[in-house]
mmCIF file of C-alpha atoms in Angstrom:
data_model
loop_
_atom_site.group_PDB
_atom_site.id
_atom_site.type_symbol
_atom_site.label_atom_id
_atom_site.label_comp_id
_atom_site.label_asym_id
_atom_site.label_seq_id
_atom_site.Cartn_x
_atom_site.Cartn_y
_atom_site.Cartn_z
ATOM 1 C CA GLU A 107 110.200 59.553 111.137
ATOM 2 C CA ASP A 108 113.874 61.371 110.467
ATOM 3 C CA GLY A 109 117.059 63.170 112.361
ATOM 4 C CA LEU A 110 116.586 66.770 109.861
ATOM 5 C CA GLU A 111 114.544 70.225 111.133
ATOM 6 C CA PRO A 112 114.102 71.311 108.568
ATOM 7 C CA GLU A 113 114.708 69.203 105.303
ATOM 8 C CA VAL A 114 114.330 72.831 103.233
ATOM 9 C CA GLY A 115 116.796 76.372 103.513
ATOM 10 C CA THR A 116 119.103 79.019 102.710
ATOM 11 C CA GLN A 117 122.206 78.822 102.938
ATOM 12 C CA GLY A 118 122.113 80.463 105.809
ATOM 13 C CA THR A 119 119.571 77.973 107.017
ATOM 14 C CA LYS A 120 120.797 76.134 110.752
ATOM 15 C CA PHE A 121 119.914 73.274 109.860
ATOM 16 C CA THR A 122 119.536 70.086 113.332
ATOM 17 C CA TYR A 123 119.890 66.676 113.256
ATOM 18 C CA GLN A 124 118.879 64.653 116.020
ATOM 19 C CA VAL A 125 119.054 61.237 116.771
ATOM 20 C CA LYS A 126 117.768 59.536 119.963
ATOM 21 C CA TYR A 127 120.748 57.090 121.571
ATOM 22 C CA GLU A 128 119.939 53.217 123.520
ATOM 23 C CA ASP A 129 121.456 50.679 124.470
ATOM 24 C CA ALA A 130 119.839 47.613 126.748
ATOM 25 C CA ASP A 131 122.982 47.047 128.725
ATOM 26 C CA GLY A 132 122.670 50.191 128.974
ATOM 27 C CA ASP A 133 126.374 50.383 128.233
ATOM 28 C CA PRO A 134 126.900 54.353 126.651
ATOM 29 C CA PRO A 135 128.010 54.787 122.789
ATOM 30 C CA TYR A 136 132.273 54.612 122.541
ATOM 31 C CA SER A 137 134.206 57.958 121.925
ATOM 32 C CA GLY A 138 133.449 60.222 118.789
ATOM 33 C CA PHE A 139 129.610 58.317 118.420
ATOM 34 C CA PRO A 140 126.778 59.262 117.404
ATOM 35 C CA LYS A 141 128.257 60.303 113.890
ATOM 36 C CA LEU A 142 126.462 61.922 111.206
ATOM 37 C CA HIS A 143 127.788 61.562 107.768
ATOM 38 C CA ILE A 144 126.240 63.725 105.181
ATOM 39 C CA TYR A 145 126.850 63.516 101.850
ATOM 40 C CA SER A 146 126.025 65.681 98.169
ATOM 41 C CA GLY A 147 125.574 64.069 94.747
ATOM 42 C CA GLY A 148 126.490 60.320 96.664
ATOM 43 C CA THR A 149 129.948 62.773 97.429
ATOM 44 C CA PRO A 150 131.402 61.976 101.369
ATOM 45 C CA VAL A 151 130.497 66.428 102.488
ATOM 46 C CA GLY A 152 131.752 64.869 105.778
ATOM 47 C CA SER A 153 132.154 62.904 109.129
ATOM 48 C CA PHE A 154 130.406 64.588 112.267
ATOM 49 C CA THR A 155 130.478 64.192 116.429
ATOM 50 C CA MET A 156 127.119 64.339 117.379
ATOM 51 C CA ASN A 157 127.148 66.334 120.692
ATOM 52 C CA PRO A 158 124.848 65.127 124.045
ATOM 53 C CA VAL A 159 121.770 67.402 124.285
ATOM 54 C CA ASN A 160 119.467 64.418 127.355
ATOM 55 C CA ASN A 161 117.892 61.113 127.853
ATOM 56 C CA GLY A 162 120.571 59.709 124.700
ATOM 57 C CA ILE A 163 119.721 61.650 123.244
ATOM 58 C CA TYR A 164 122.389 63.710 120.833
ATOM 59 C CA LYS A 165 122.744 66.954 118.858
ATOM 60 C CA TYR A 166 124.698 68.441 115.882
ATOM 61 C CA GLU A 167 123.872 71.671 114.449
ATOM 62 C CA ILE A 168 126.454 73.165 110.561
ATOM 63 C CA ASN A 169 124.666 75.449 107.055
ATOM 64 C CA LEU A 170 124.881 74.201 104.385
ATOM 65 C CA SER A 171 125.784 75.788 99.980
ATOM 66 C CA VAL A 172 123.560 75.704 97.899
ATOM 67 C CA GLY A 173 122.873 71.542 96.665
ATOM 68 C CA SER A 174 121.116 68.208 97.795
ATOM 69 C CA TYR A 175 122.103 66.666 100.121
ATOM 70 C CA SER A 176 121.554 63.185 102.107
ATOM 71 C CA TYR A 177 122.653 62.282 105.369
ATOM 72 C CA PHE A 178 123.170 58.217 108.039
ATOM 73 C CA PHE A 179 123.607 58.103 111.956
ATOM 74 C CA GLU A 180 126.607 55.917 113.259
ATOM 75 C CA ALA A 181 126.522 54.159 116.730
ATOM 76 C CA LYS A 182 128.582 51.753 118.594
ATOM 77 C CA ASP A 183 128.362 50.830 121.877
ATOM 78 C CA SER A 184 131.618 51.267 124.614
ATOM 79 C CA TYR A 185 132.439 47.236 122.673
ATOM 80 C CA GLN A 186 132.262 48.724 119.197
ATOM 81 C CA LEU A 187 128.528 46.730 118.219
ATOM 82 C CA GLN A 188 127.244 48.081 114.789
ATOM 83 C CA ALA A 189 123.745 49.961 116.744
ATOM 84 C CA ILE A 190 121.438 48.706 114.141
ATOM 85 C CA GLY A 191 117.756 50.721 113.428
ATOM 86 C CA THR A 192 116.503 53.015 110.429
ATOM 87 C CA PRO A 193 118.231 56.101 111.878
ATOM 88 C CA PRO A 194 121.693 53.884 110.392
ATOM 89 C CA SER A 195 120.343 53.625 106.488
ATOM 90 C CA LEU A 196 120.530 56.563 104.442
ATOM 91 C CA LYS A 197 117.922 59.209 104.099
ATOM 92 C CA ASP A 198 117.366 62.120 101.377
ATOM 93 C CA LYS A 199 117.808 65.663 102.821
ATOM 94 C CA PRO A 200 118.303 68.900 103.442
ATOM 95 C CA VAL A 201 117.940 70.553 99.773
ATOM 96 C CA VAL A 202 119.580 73.804 99.997
ATOM 97 C CA THR A 203 118.629 77.148 97.445
ATOM 98 C CA ASP A 204 118.117 80.538 97.356
ATOM 99 C CA ALA A 205 115.131 81.708 98.438
ATOM 100 C CA PRO A 206 112.952 82.827 95.872
ATOM 101 C CA ILE A 207 112.620 87.014 95.622
ATOM 102 C CA LEU A 208 109.829 89.565 94.799
ATOM 103 C CA ASP A 209 110.457 92.871 93.104
ATOM 104 C CA TRP A 210 108.159 94.983 91.488
ATOM 105 C CA VAL A 211 107.925 95.059 88.119
ATOM 106 C CA ASN A 212 109.538 96.913 86.081
ATOM 107 C CA GLU A 213 106.903 99.420 83.563
ATOM 108 C CA PRO A 214 105.262 102.282 84.488
ATOM 109 C CA GLY A 215 102.713 102.719 87.724
ATOM 110 C CA PHE A 216 104.197 99.766 89.203
ATOM 111 C CA GLY A 217 108.152 100.885 89.806
ATOM 112 C CA THR A 218 107.670 101.746 94.325
ATOM 113 C CA ASP A 219 105.303 99.722 94.408
ATOM 114 C CA GLY A 220 102.695 96.230 93.343
ATOM 115 C CA ILE A 221 99.770 97.994 92.986
ATOM 116 C CA ASN A 222 97.936 100.694 90.142
ATOM 117 C CA PRO A 223 95.995 102.644 90.152
ATOM 118 C CA ASP A 224 97.089 104.188 93.865
ATOM 119 C CA LEU A 225 93.656 106.199 93.376
ATOM 120 C CA GLY A 226 90.148 105.799 92.544
ATOM 121 C CA ASN A 227 86.163 104.590 92.853
ATOM 122 C CA SER A 228 84.098 102.072 93.122
ATOM 123 C CA ASN A 229 83.757 101.736 89.293
ATOM 124 C CA THR A 230 88.141 101.532 88.878
ATOM 125 C CA SER A 231 90.236 97.988 88.313
ATOM 126 C CA PHE A 232 93.209 98.191 90.683
ATOM 127 C CA THR A 233 96.147 95.827 88.916
ATOM 128 C CA TYR A 234 98.143 93.761 91.163
ATOM 129 C CA LYS A 235 101.530 93.530 89.439
ATOM 130 C CA ILE A 236 104.705 90.933 91.320
ATOM 131 C CA ASN A 237 107.837 89.597 89.592
ATOM 132 C CA TYR A 238 108.917 86.432 91.370
ATOM 133 C CA ILE A 239 112.723 85.164 90.865
ATOM 134 C CA ASP A 240 113.935 82.123 92.332
ATOM 135 C CA ASN A 241 117.947 81.353 90.030
ATOM 136 C CA ASN A 242 117.369 78.273 90.766
ATOM 137 C CA ASN A 243 114.670 78.270 88.334
ATOM 138 C CA ASN A 244 112.311 76.810 91.491
ATOM 139 C CA PRO A 245 109.199 77.195 89.920
ATOM 140 C CA PRO A 246 106.202 78.371 92.609
ATOM 141 C CA ALA A 247 104.370 76.907 95.075
ATOM 142 C CA SER A 248 101.234 75.217 93.975
ATOM 143 C CA GLY A 249 98.575 78.834 94.517
ATOM 144 C CA TYR A 250 100.849 81.083 94.986
ATOM 145 C CA PRO A 251 102.802 84.951 94.548
ATOM 146 C CA LYS A 252 98.844 84.891 97.426
ATOM 147 C CA LEU A 253 97.658 88.720 97.369
ATOM 148 C CA ILE A 254 96.393 89.462 100.556
ATOM 149 C CA ILE A 255 94.359 92.657 100.927
ATOM 150 C CA TYR A 256 93.856 94.204 104.554
ATOM 151 C CA LYS A 257 90.662 96.655 105.684
ATOM 152 C CA GLY A 258 92.289 98.565 108.236
ATOM 153 C CA ALA A 259 94.504 95.078 110.259
ATOM 154 C CA THR A 260 91.243 92.959 109.129
ATOM 155 C CA VAL A 261 92.253 90.823 105.791
ATOM 156 C CA LEU A 262 89.388 91.169 103.526
ATOM 157 C CA GLY A 263 90.579 88.184 101.630
ATOM 158 C CA THR A 264 94.189 86.349 99.591
ATOM 159 C CA TYR A 265 93.888 86.256 96.662
ATOM 160 C CA SER A 266 96.051 83.592 94.337
ATOM 161 C CA LEU A 267 97.849 85.441 91.526
ATOM 162 C CA GLY A 268 97.430 84.849 87.456
ATOM 163 C CA GLU A 269 100.458 84.252 85.647
ATOM 164 C CA VAL A 270 100.878 86.937 83.031
ATOM 165 C CA ASP A 271 103.304 84.709 80.548
ATOM 166 C CA ASN A 272 101.353 80.537 81.190
ATOM 167 C CA GLY A 273 104.689 80.294 78.145
ATOM 168 C CA ASP A 274 107.097 81.248 80.464
ATOM 169 C CA ILE A 275 108.632 78.978 82.687
ATOM 170 C CA THR A 276 112.032 80.597 83.282
ATOM 171 C CA TYR A 277 112.195 82.019 86.885
ATOM 172 C CA THR A 278 116.019 83.163 86.924
ATOM 173 C CA ASP A 279 115.048 86.359 85.161
ATOM 174 C CA GLY A 280 111.700 87.364 87.443
ATOM 175 C CA LYS A 281 108.454 86.160 86.094
ATOM 176 C CA LEU A 282 105.327 88.180 85.994
ATOM 177 C CA TYR A 283 101.671 87.574 88.533
ATOM 178 C CA TYR A 284 98.961 89.952 88.209
ATOM 179 C CA TYR A 285 95.170 90.224 89.718
ATOM 180 C CA TRP A 286 92.176 91.991 89.809
ATOM 181 C CA LEU A 287 90.358 93.598 92.198
ATOM 182 C CA GLN A 288 87.467 96.534 92.846
ATOM 183 C CA PHE A 289 86.276 97.422 96.401
ATOM 184 C CA SER A 290 82.560 98.683 96.814
ATOM 185 C CA GLU A 291 83.324 100.611 100.358
ATOM 186 C CA SER A 292 84.531 103.863 100.117
ATOM 187 C CA ARG A 293 88.881 104.347 102.396
ATOM 188 C CA PHE A 294 90.719 105.512 102.970
ATOM 189 C CA ASP A 295 92.630 102.206 105.173
ATOM 190 C CA TYR A 296 92.880 99.654 102.415
ATOM 191 C CA LYS A 297 96.351 97.697 102.845
ATOM 192 C CA TYR A 298 97.344 94.339 100.656
ATOM 193 C CA LYS A 299 101.354 92.250 100.171
ATOM 194 C CA PHE A 300 102.475 89.900 98.605
ATOM 195 C CA ILE A 301 103.750 86.319 99.843
ATOM 196 C CA ALA A 302 105.650 83.366 98.803
ATOM 197 C CA ARG A 303 106.964 80.215 98.535
ATOM 198 C CA ASN A 304 108.590 78.443 95.806
ATOM 199 C CA SER A 305 108.583 74.120 95.140
ATOM 200 C CA LEU A 306 110.490 72.869 97.598
ATOM 201 C CA GLY A 307 108.588 75.165 100.337
ATOM 202 C CA MET A 308 111.763 77.715 101.211
ATOM 203 C CA ASP A 309 109.037 81.250 101.618
ATOM 204 C CA ALA A 310 110.136 83.955 99.684
ATOM 205 C CA VAL A 311 112.247 87.307 100.585
ATOM 206 C CA GLY A 312 111.298 90.518 99.049
ATOM 207 C CA LYS A 313 109.197 93.515 98.562
ATOM 208 C CA ILE A 314 106.930 90.839 101.308
ATOM 209 C CA GLN A 315 106.114 93.722 103.167
ATOM 210 C CA ILE A 316 102.646 95.281 104.307
ATOM 211 C CA MET A 317 101.739 98.197 101.635
ATOM 212 C CA ASP A 318 99.420 101.194 101.721
ATOM 213 C CA GLY A 319 96.317 101.694 98.586
ATOM 214 C CA PRO A 320 95.003 101.841 97.464
ATOM 215 C CA THR A 321 92.796 105.378 98.622
ATOM 216 C CA VAL A 322 89.587 104.424 96.693
ATOM 217 C CA ASN A 323 87.024 107.270 97.237
ATOM 218 C CA ASN A 324 83.308 108.487 95.025
ATOM 219 C CA PRO A 325 83.420 111.522 93.098
ATOM 220 C CA PRO A 326 80.543 114.323 94.080
ATOM 221 C CA THR A 327 77.914 114.387 91.220
ATOM 222 C CA LEU A 328 76.948 117.765 89.979
ATOM 223 C CA ASN A 329 72.436 118.337 89.058
ATOM 224 C CA TRP A 330 70.110 120.626 89.176
ATOM 225 C CA THR A 331 67.649 120.556 91.558
ATOM 226 C CA GLY A 332 64.573 119.513 89.323
ATOM 227 C CA GLU A 333 62.788 122.763 91.502
ATOM 228 C CA SER A 334 60.430 125.566 89.049
ATOM 229 C CA GLY A 335 62.899 126.370 86.350
ATOM 230 C CA TYR A 336 65.986 124.401 87.352
ATOM 231 C CA THR A 337 65.072 121.405 85.771
ATOM 232 C CA ASN A 338 68.207 122.005 83.037
ATOM 233 C CA ASP A 339 69.541 124.150 83.914
ATOM 234 C CA GLY A 340 71.474 125.954 87.763
ATOM 235 C CA ILE A 341 70.513 129.636 87.013
ATOM 236 C CA GLU A 342 66.213 131.495 87.309
ATOM 237 C CA PRO A 343 65.188 133.879 85.506
ATOM 238 C CA ASP A 344 67.849 132.430 82.855
ATOM 239 C CA TYR A 345 66.194 136.119 80.408
ATOM 240 C CA GLY A 346 65.817 139.500 82.205
ATOM 241 C CA THR A 347 66.468 143.284 83.533
ATOM 242 C CA THR A 348 69.720 145.263 84.304
ATOM 243 C CA LYS A 349 67.026 145.185 87.979
ATOM 244 C CA SER A 350 66.427 141.711 87.664
ATOM 245 C CA VAL A 351 67.635 139.354 90.702
ATOM 246 C CA TYR A 352 69.042 136.014 89.087
ATOM 247 C CA THR A 353 69.261 133.743 91.741
ATOM 248 C CA TYR A 354 71.842 129.818 91.008
ATOM 249 C CA ARG A 355 70.958 127.030 92.169
ATOM 250 C CA ILE A 356 73.243 123.146 92.295
ATOM 251 C CA LYS A 357 72.445 120.081 93.816
ATOM 252 C CA TYR A 358 75.707 118.772 95.526
ATOM 253 C CA VAL A 359 75.034 114.748 95.702
ATOM 254 C CA ASP A 360 78.572 112.343 96.961
ATOM 255 C CA LYS A 361 77.531 108.371 96.883
ATOM 256 C CA ASP A 362 80.206 108.126 100.041
ATOM 257 C CA ASN A 363 77.937 111.212 101.772
ATOM 258 C CA HIS A 364 80.949 113.419 102.212
ATOM 259 C CA SER A 365 80.798 116.509 102.544
ATOM 260 C CA PRO A 366 81.595 119.169 100.392
ATOM 261 C CA SER A 367 85.643 120.664 101.395
ATOM 262 C CA GLU A 368 85.964 124.216 102.929
ATOM 263 C CA GLY A 369 85.244 126.746 100.259
ATOM 264 C CA TYR A 370 83.041 124.335 97.430
ATOM 265 C CA PRO A 371 80.879 124.296 95.177
ATOM 266 C CA LYS A 372 81.920 127.017 93.435
ATOM 267 C CA LEU A 373 80.415 129.293 91.150
ATOM 268 C CA TYR A 374 82.089 131.106 88.039
ATOM 269 C CA ILE A 375 80.634 133.673 86.698
ATOM 270 C CA TYR A 376 81.687 134.717 82.323
ATOM 271 C CA PHE A 377 81.536 137.807 80.360
ATOM 272 C CA GLN A 378 82.227 137.105 76.446
ATOM 273 C CA GLY A 379 84.692 134.646 78.180
ATOM 274 C CA THR A 380 86.427 136.569 80.639
ATOM 275 C CA LEU A 381 85.386 135.244 84.484
ATOM 276 C CA THR A 382 83.370 138.777 86.214
ATOM 277 C CA LYS A 383 85.208 139.738 89.268
ATOM 278 C CA GLY A 384 84.835 137.496 92.453
ATOM 279 C CA SER A 385 84.238 134.754 90.394
ATOM 280 C CA PRO A 386 84.582 132.041 91.786
ATOM 281 C CA ILE A 387 82.237 132.529 94.662
ATOM 282 C CA THR A 388 81.064 130.015 96.807
ATOM 283 C CA MET A 389 77.697 128.851 97.340
ATOM 284 C CA ASN A 390 75.765 129.317 100.322
ATOM 285 C CA VAL A 391 74.101 126.535 101.657
ATOM 286 C CA VAL A 392 69.960 126.700 101.011
ATOM 287 C CA ASP A 393 68.886 124.277 104.241
ATOM 288 C CA SER A 394 71.906 124.176 106.674
ATOM 289 C CA ASN A 395 70.548 121.167 108.892
ATOM 290 C CA ASP A 396 70.731 119.675 106.015
ATOM 291 C CA GLY A 397 74.086 116.808 106.830
ATOM 292 C CA THR A 398 72.798 114.219 104.207
ATOM 293 C CA TYR A 399 74.799 114.439 100.936
ATOM 294 C CA THR A 400 73.616 111.071 99.539
ATOM 295 C CA ASP A 401 70.109 112.599 98.129
ATOM 296 C CA GLY A 402 71.326 115.983 97.136
ATOM 297 C CA ARG A 403 71.953 118.941 99.156
ATOM 298 C CA LEU A 404 71.438 122.613 97.973
ATOM 299 C CA TYR A 405 73.263 125.484 97.323
ATOM 300 C CA THR A 406 72.469 129.071 96.099
ATOM 301 C CA PHE A 407 73.637 132.028 95.138
ATOM 302 C CA SER A 408 71.741 135.216 93.431
ATOM 303 C CA THR A 409 73.132 138.911 92.370
ATOM 304 C CA ASN A 410 71.933 141.229 89.524
ATOM 305 C CA PHE A 411 73.533 142.019 86.329
ATOM 306 C CA SER A 412 74.744 144.801 83.691
ATOM 307 C CA GLU A 413 73.780 144.805 80.755
ATOM 308 C CA GLY A 414 74.847 141.743 78.752
ATOM 309 C CA THR A 415 75.066 137.639 77.499
ATOM 310 C CA TYR A 416 76.640 135.680 80.610
ATOM 311 C CA THR A 417 77.295 132.211 81.058
ATOM 312 C CA TYR A 418 78.271 130.050 84.183
ATOM 313 C CA LYS A 419 79.346 126.557 85.538
ATOM 314 C CA PHE A 420 79.927 125.031 89.382
ATOM 315 C CA GLU A 421 81.941 123.557 90.629
ATOM 316 C CA ALA A 422 82.930 120.541 93.221
ATOM 317 C CA ARG A 423 85.451 119.670 95.143
ATOM 318 C CA ASP A 424 84.708 116.234 98.542
ATOM 319 C CA ILE A 425 86.847 117.154 101.748
ATOM 320 C CA HIS A 426 89.353 114.616 100.743
ATOM 321 C CA SER A 427 90.258 116.429 97.499
ATOM 322 C CA ALA A 428 87.353 114.277 94.554
ATOM 323 C CA GLU A 429 86.190 117.130 91.769
ATOM 324 C CA VAL A 430 84.083 117.671 90.194
ATOM 325 C CA MET A 431 82.957 120.288 87.090
ATOM 326 C CA THR A 432 80.358 121.400 84.991
ATOM 327 C CA SER A 433 80.352 122.207 81.704
ATOM 328 C CA ILE A 434 79.929 125.993 80.747
ATOM 329 C CA LYS A 435 76.435 126.374 80.219
ATOM 330 C CA LEU A 436 73.947 129.794 78.478
ATOM 331 C CA GLY A 437 72.755 132.424 80.814
ATOM 332 C CA PRO A 438 71.402 134.465 82.127
ATOM 333 C CA SER A 439 70.708 136.930 79.271
ATOM 334 C CA VAL A 440 70.253 141.037 80.145
ATOM 335 C CA SER A 441 68.872 143.594 78.813
ATOM 336 C CA ASP A 442 66.561 146.478 79.819
ATOM 337 C CA ALA A 443 63.527 146.509 78.745
ATOM 338 C CA PRO A 444 62.307 149.691 76.281
ATOM 339 C CA SER A 445 59.637 152.311 77.572
ATOM 340 C CA LEU A 446 56.700 153.903 76.679
ATOM 341 C CA ASN A 447 56.199 157.593 77.201
ATOM 342 C CA TRP A 448 53.314 161.119 76.940
ATOM 343 C CA VAL A 449 54.917 162.644 74.377
ATOM 344 C CA ASN A 450 56.004 166.425 75.728
ATOM 345 C CA GLN A 451 54.378 167.937 73.273
ATOM 346 C CA GLU A 452 50.506 169.771 73.971
ATOM 347 C CA GLY A 453 47.645 168.860 74.314
ATOM 348 C CA PHE A 454 50.168 164.854 74.898
ATOM 349 C CA GLY A 455 51.610 165.797 78.688
ATOM 350 C CA THR A 456 49.445 163.269 79.891
ATOM 351 C CA ASP A 457 48.147 161.468 77.839
ATOM 352 C CA GLY A 458 48.136 160.119 73.545
#
């Protein structure tokens, strides 16, 4: 339909013009023909002798500065008879423009990438943002800029971004676009990239590389075990003597089935607000064969105490460093019970 490829490009684009010369009498072109005539805004840019390729096809390649152009071909045979046909008529194109640019947004959390936050869980709304710049004030093509989300090497989805300010129609100084996403699956291999093109079909340059993120990880939870004595707290008994054995128990639950990090869960024991010697304490697993964390895994620790009132809390961290900590709870209260003895007097030595 035309003799030009591509029809839109930048100053660095090599524009290729092609035409086919045919003569029923077999006469070759006149010297210096076919010619390519290029105009910009009705003003001649130049006339160029085209180069033969094969089978009557002639070609010319050229770089052009920014602007809108038109062109036509001219040919004569060796008897200087003017060629006829469609190619000798004036055709519009190419349009030479600067490619649009995608850049990071100069806002907190977006200075070095296009997502904020970089780490969250399945309830986190992740915000993607990009700055679209076009030095010729060409708007984005319909549906652009776009956001592509990857899970590893697999494309999860492609989304058209929304305008931060739909009243902003100046693209030379940049216009912001955004998208919100939540991820139901905890993973550490999500990636993303932005793509854009302007209304002339020119693809954007700039921040178009694939980027890592976000990291999606649900933190573990710590729950009371629900066993007798452990429905409302993590210690049994709550009161006792220095001879009593006090047992702490906690249930570690991880929605993503991530095991605890080494050395967790931990137990912190306080006496009068100060950590006791040896705290924090790494707790012991109740059932080492239990490798399922989604429904909970039990941990325990037992000890004795001298007299006084104690407090405690639990802390856990999964293998990907997501943390959880309980509030401080009261207990146990330790006091040696009073005793009754026979009186060491005559008549009372063995009874009362």
